[in-house]
Short mmCIF file of C-alpha atoms in Angstrom, two decimals:
data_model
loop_
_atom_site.label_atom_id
_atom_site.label_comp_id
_atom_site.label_asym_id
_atom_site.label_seq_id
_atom_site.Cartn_x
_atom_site.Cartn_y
_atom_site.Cartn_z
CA UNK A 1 9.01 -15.44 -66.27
CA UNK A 2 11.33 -17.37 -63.98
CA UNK A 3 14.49 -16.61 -63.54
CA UNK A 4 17.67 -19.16 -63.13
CA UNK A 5 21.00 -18.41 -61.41
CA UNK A 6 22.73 -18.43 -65.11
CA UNK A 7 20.42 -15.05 -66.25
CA UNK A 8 21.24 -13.18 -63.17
CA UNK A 9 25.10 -13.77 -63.72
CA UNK A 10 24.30 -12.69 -67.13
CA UNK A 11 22.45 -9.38 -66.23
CA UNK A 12 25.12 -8.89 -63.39
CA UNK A 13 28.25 -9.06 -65.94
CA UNK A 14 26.40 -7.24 -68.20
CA UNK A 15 26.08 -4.18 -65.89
CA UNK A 16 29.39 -4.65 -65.09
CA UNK A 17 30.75 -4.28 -69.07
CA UNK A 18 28.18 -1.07 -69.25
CA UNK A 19 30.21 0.50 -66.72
CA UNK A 20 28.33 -0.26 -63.76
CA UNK A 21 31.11 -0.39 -61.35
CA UNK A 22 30.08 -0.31 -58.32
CA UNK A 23 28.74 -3.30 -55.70
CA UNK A 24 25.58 -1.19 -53.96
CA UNK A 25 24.33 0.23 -57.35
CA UNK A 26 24.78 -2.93 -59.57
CA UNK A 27 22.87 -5.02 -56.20
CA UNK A 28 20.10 -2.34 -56.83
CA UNK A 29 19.94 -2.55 -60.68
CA UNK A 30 20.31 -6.46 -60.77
CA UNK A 31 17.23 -6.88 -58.43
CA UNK A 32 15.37 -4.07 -60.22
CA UNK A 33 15.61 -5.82 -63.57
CA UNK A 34 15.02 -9.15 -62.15
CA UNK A 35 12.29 -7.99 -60.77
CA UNK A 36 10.62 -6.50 -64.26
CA UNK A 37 11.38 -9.44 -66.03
CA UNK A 38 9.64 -11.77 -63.02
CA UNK A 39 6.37 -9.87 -63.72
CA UNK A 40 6.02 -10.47 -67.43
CA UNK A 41 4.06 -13.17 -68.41
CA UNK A 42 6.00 -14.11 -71.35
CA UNK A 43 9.30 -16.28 -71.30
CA UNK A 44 11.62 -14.67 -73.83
CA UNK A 45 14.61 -13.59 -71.56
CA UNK A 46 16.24 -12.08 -74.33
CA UNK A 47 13.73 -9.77 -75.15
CA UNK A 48 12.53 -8.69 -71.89
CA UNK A 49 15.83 -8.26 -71.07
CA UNK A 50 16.15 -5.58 -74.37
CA UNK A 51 12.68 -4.49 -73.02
CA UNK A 52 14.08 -3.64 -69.30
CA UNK A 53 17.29 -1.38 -71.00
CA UNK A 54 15.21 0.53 -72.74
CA UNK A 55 13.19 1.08 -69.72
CA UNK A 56 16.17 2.22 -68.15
CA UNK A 57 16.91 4.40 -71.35
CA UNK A 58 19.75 2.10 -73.00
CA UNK A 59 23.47 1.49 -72.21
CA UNK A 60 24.62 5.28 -71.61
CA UNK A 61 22.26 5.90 -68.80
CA UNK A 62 23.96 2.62 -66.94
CA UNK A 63 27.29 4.93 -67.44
CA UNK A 64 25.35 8.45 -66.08
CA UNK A 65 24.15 6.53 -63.11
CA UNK A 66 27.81 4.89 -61.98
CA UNK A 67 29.05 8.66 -62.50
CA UNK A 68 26.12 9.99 -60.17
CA UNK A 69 27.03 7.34 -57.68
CA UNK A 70 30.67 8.59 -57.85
CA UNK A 71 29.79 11.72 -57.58
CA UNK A 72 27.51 11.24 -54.61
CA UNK A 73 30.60 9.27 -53.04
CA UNK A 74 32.38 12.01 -53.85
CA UNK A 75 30.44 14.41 -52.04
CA UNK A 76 30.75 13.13 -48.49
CA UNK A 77 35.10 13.24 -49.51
CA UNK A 78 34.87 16.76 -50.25
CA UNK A 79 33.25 17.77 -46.34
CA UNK A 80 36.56 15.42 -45.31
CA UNK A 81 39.25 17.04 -47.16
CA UNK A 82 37.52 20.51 -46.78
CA UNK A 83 38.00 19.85 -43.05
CA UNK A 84 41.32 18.55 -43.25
CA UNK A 85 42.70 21.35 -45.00
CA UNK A 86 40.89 23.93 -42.65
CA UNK A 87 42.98 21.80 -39.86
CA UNK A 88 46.01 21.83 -41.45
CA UNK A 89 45.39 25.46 -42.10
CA UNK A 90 45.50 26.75 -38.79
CA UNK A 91 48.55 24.59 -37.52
CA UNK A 92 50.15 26.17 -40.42
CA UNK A 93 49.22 29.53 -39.18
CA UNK A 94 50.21 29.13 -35.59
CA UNK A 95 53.59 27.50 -36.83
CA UNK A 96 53.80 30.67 -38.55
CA UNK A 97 53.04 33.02 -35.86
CA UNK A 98 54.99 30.91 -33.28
CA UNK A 99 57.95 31.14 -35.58
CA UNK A 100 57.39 35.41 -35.56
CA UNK A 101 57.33 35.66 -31.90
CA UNK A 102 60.73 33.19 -31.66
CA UNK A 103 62.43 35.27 -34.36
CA UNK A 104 61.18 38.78 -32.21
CA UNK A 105 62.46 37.15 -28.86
CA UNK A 106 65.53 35.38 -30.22
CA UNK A 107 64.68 32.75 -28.58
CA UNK A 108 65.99 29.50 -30.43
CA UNK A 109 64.21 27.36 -33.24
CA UNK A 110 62.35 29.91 -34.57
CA UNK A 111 63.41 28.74 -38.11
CA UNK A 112 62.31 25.24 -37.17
CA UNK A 113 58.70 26.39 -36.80
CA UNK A 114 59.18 28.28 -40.27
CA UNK A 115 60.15 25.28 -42.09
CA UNK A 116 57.59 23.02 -40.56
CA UNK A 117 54.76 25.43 -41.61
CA UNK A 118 55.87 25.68 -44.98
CA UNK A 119 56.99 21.52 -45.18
CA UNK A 120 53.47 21.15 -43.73
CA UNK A 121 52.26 23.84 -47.05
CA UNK A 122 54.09 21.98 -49.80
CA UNK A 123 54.14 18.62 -48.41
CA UNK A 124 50.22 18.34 -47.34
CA UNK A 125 48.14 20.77 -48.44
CA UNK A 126 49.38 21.09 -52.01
CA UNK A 127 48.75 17.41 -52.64
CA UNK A 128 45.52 17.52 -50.53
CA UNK A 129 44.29 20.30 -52.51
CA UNK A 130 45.55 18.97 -55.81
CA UNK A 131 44.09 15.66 -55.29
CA UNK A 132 40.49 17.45 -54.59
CA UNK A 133 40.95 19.63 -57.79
CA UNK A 134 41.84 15.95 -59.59
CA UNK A 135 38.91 14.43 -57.83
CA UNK A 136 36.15 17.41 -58.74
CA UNK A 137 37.50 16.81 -63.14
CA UNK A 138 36.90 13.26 -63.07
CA UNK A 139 33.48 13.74 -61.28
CA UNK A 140 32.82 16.92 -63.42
CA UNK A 141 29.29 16.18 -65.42
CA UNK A 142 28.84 17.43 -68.34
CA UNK B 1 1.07 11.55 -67.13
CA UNK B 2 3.27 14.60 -66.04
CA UNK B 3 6.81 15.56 -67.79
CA UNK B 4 9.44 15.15 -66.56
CA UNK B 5 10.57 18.40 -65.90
CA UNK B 6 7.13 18.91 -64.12
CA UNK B 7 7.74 15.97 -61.55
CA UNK B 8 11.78 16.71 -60.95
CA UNK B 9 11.83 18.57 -58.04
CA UNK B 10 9.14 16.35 -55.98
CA UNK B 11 10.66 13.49 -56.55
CA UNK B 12 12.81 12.81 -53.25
CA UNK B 13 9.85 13.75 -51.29
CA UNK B 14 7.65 11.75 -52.77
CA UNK B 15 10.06 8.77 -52.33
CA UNK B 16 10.73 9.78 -48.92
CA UNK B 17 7.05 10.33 -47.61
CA UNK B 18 6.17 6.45 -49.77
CA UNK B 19 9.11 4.54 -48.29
CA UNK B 20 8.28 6.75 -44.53
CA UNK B 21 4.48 5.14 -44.59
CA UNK B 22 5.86 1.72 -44.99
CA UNK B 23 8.34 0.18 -42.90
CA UNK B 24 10.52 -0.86 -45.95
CA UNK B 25 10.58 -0.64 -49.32
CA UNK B 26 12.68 -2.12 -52.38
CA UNK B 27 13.83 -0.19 -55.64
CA UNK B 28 11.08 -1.94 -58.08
CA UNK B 29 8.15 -1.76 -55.39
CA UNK B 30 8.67 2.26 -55.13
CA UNK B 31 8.16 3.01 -58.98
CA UNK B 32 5.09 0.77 -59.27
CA UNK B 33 3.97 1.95 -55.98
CA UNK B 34 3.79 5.69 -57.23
CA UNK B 35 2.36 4.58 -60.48
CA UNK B 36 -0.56 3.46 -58.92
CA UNK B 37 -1.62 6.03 -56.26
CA UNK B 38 -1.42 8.02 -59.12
CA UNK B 39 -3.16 6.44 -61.50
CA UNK B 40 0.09 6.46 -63.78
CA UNK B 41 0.47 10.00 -63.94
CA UNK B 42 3.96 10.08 -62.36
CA UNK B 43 6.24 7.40 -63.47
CA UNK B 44 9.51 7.50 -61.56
CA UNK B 45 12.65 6.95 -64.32
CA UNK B 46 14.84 3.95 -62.44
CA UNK B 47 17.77 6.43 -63.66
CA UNK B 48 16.14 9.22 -61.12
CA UNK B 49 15.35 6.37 -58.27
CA UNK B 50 18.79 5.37 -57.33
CA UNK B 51 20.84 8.17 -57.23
CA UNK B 52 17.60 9.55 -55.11
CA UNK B 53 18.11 6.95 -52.68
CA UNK B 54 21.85 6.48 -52.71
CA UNK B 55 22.10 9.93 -52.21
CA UNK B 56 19.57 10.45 -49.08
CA UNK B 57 21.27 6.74 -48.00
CA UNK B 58 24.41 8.99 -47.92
CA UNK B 59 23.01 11.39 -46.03
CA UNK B 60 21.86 9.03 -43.22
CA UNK B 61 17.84 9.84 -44.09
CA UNK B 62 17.67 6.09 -45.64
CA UNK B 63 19.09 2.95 -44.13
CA UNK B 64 19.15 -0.54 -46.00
CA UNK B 65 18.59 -3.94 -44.90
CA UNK B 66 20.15 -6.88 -48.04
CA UNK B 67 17.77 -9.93 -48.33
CA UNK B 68 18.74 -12.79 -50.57
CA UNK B 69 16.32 -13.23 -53.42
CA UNK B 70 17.48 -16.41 -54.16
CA UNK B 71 21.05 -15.83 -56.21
CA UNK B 72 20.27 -12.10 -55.79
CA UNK B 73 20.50 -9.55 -53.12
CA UNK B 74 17.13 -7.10 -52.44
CA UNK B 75 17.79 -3.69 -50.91
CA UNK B 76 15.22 -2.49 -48.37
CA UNK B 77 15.10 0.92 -47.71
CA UNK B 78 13.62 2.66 -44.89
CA UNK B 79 13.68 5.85 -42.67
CA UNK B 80 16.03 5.94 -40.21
CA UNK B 81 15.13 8.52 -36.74
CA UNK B 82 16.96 11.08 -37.90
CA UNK B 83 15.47 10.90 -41.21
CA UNK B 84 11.68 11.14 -40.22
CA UNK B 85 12.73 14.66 -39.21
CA UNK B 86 13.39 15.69 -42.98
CA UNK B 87 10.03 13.43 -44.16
CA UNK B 88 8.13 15.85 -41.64
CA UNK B 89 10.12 18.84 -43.31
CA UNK B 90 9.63 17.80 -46.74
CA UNK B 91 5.71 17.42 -46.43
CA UNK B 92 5.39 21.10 -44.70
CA UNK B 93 7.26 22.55 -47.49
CA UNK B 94 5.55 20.49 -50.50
CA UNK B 95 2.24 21.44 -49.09
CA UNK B 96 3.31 25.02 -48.80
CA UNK B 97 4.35 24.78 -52.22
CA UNK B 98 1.00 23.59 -53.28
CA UNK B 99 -0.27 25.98 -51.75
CA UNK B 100 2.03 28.79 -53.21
CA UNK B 101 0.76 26.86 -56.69
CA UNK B 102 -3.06 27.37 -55.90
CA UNK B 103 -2.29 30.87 -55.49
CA UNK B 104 -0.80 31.56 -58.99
CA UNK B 105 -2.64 29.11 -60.99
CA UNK B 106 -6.46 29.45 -59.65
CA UNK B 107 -5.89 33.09 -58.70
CA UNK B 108 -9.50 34.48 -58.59
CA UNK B 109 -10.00 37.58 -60.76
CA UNK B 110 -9.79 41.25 -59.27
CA UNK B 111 -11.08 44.42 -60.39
CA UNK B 112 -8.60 46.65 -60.91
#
């Protein structure tokens, strides 16, 4: 069957109202389906277009695959925020141990570097780790 | 043709050693590709396909190139260098796990 411009709209919006959110995956699936409904012989878009989400294993498993593309996106996220709050481990720590040897020497603005590590704590890695914990419940599967 | 729970596991290598002896490859092409070298017996699920290749695409294995199809955009996939490292990895260890297979399943029989 041929295709027109007005059924790939349709198959695109479609996959967008199954949940299908995302431009790379919905490119993929668009052309996929196209594709399967190119190679049959008869001209019934309706029904090879029924034909092709069943293939796919109906509207849920348009859902599972947006969440396994999250989920995938999420991945490379977690290697940046793991790194970031190694990072903003150690300044914490050296603020901290900076601010010991000031306070042991008297030397002045020891209690600068205190507050800085823990404003750096409460301020950044809270939310960092927060937001990651947030992140890893949305992308949970079941 | 094989279950699914049979055919899991090989899946990514299979993709990656199909879409490696070609120099590019589209979504559709791969599952009818691996349908017929094997004669049917393993039919990739599109819902295993793409997070397969978005996922090794993440990794930097896979790179794609967009055609326009007309109105529509085609993904190519294909290896990139650093990839055809892990296509040459993936083949040693499938074939030593065929091999690992033979031994359990055609095990000749011992006198004990």
């Amino acid at each position: 069957m041929r295709l027109t411009d007005k059924h790939i709209d349709f198959i695109e919006r479609s996959l967008t109202l199954y949940g299908v959110e995302d431009k790379a995956l919905r490119e993929d699936l668009v052309d996929h389906i196209c594709t399967y409904i190119e190679n049959e012989e008869t001209s019934d878009f309706n029904t090879l277009y029924q034909k092709a989400l069943r293939k796919f294993g109906g509207y849920e498993s348009f859902q599972n695959l947006q969440l396994e593309t999250n989920h995938q996106k999420f991945a490379k996220q977690i290697i940046t925020i793991n790194r970031l709050k190694f990072s903003m481990g150690f300044v914490v720590i050296l603020l901290l141990v900076m601010s010991l040897v000031f306070q042991m020497m008297h030397w002045p603005y020891a209690n600068a570097w205190l507050l800085a590590a823990i404003a750096l704590s409460v301020l950044v890695i809270l939310p960092i780790h927060l937001y990651f914990k947030y992140k890893l419940a949305i992308h949970k599967f079941s | 043709m094989y279950s699914k729970e049979l055919t899991k596991g090989t899946l990514q290598p299979i993709i990656l050693k199909l879409i490696s002896s070609r120099d590019k490859m589209y979504g559709y092409e791969i599952t009818q590709e691996v349908k017929k070298i094997t004669s049917g017996k393993i039919d990739i699920s599109e819902g295993a396909l793409y997070p397969i290749l978005h996922k090794l695409e993440a990794q930097g294995v896979l790179v794609t190139e967009k055609i326009y199809v007309g109105k529509r955009v085609r993904k190519y996939y294909s290896v990139t260098k650093d990839g055809k490292q892990k296509v040459i990895e993936a083949t040693k260890e499938i074939n030593d796990f065929i091999i690992t297979l033979q031994t359990i399943f055609n095990a000749k029989p011992t006198i004990s």
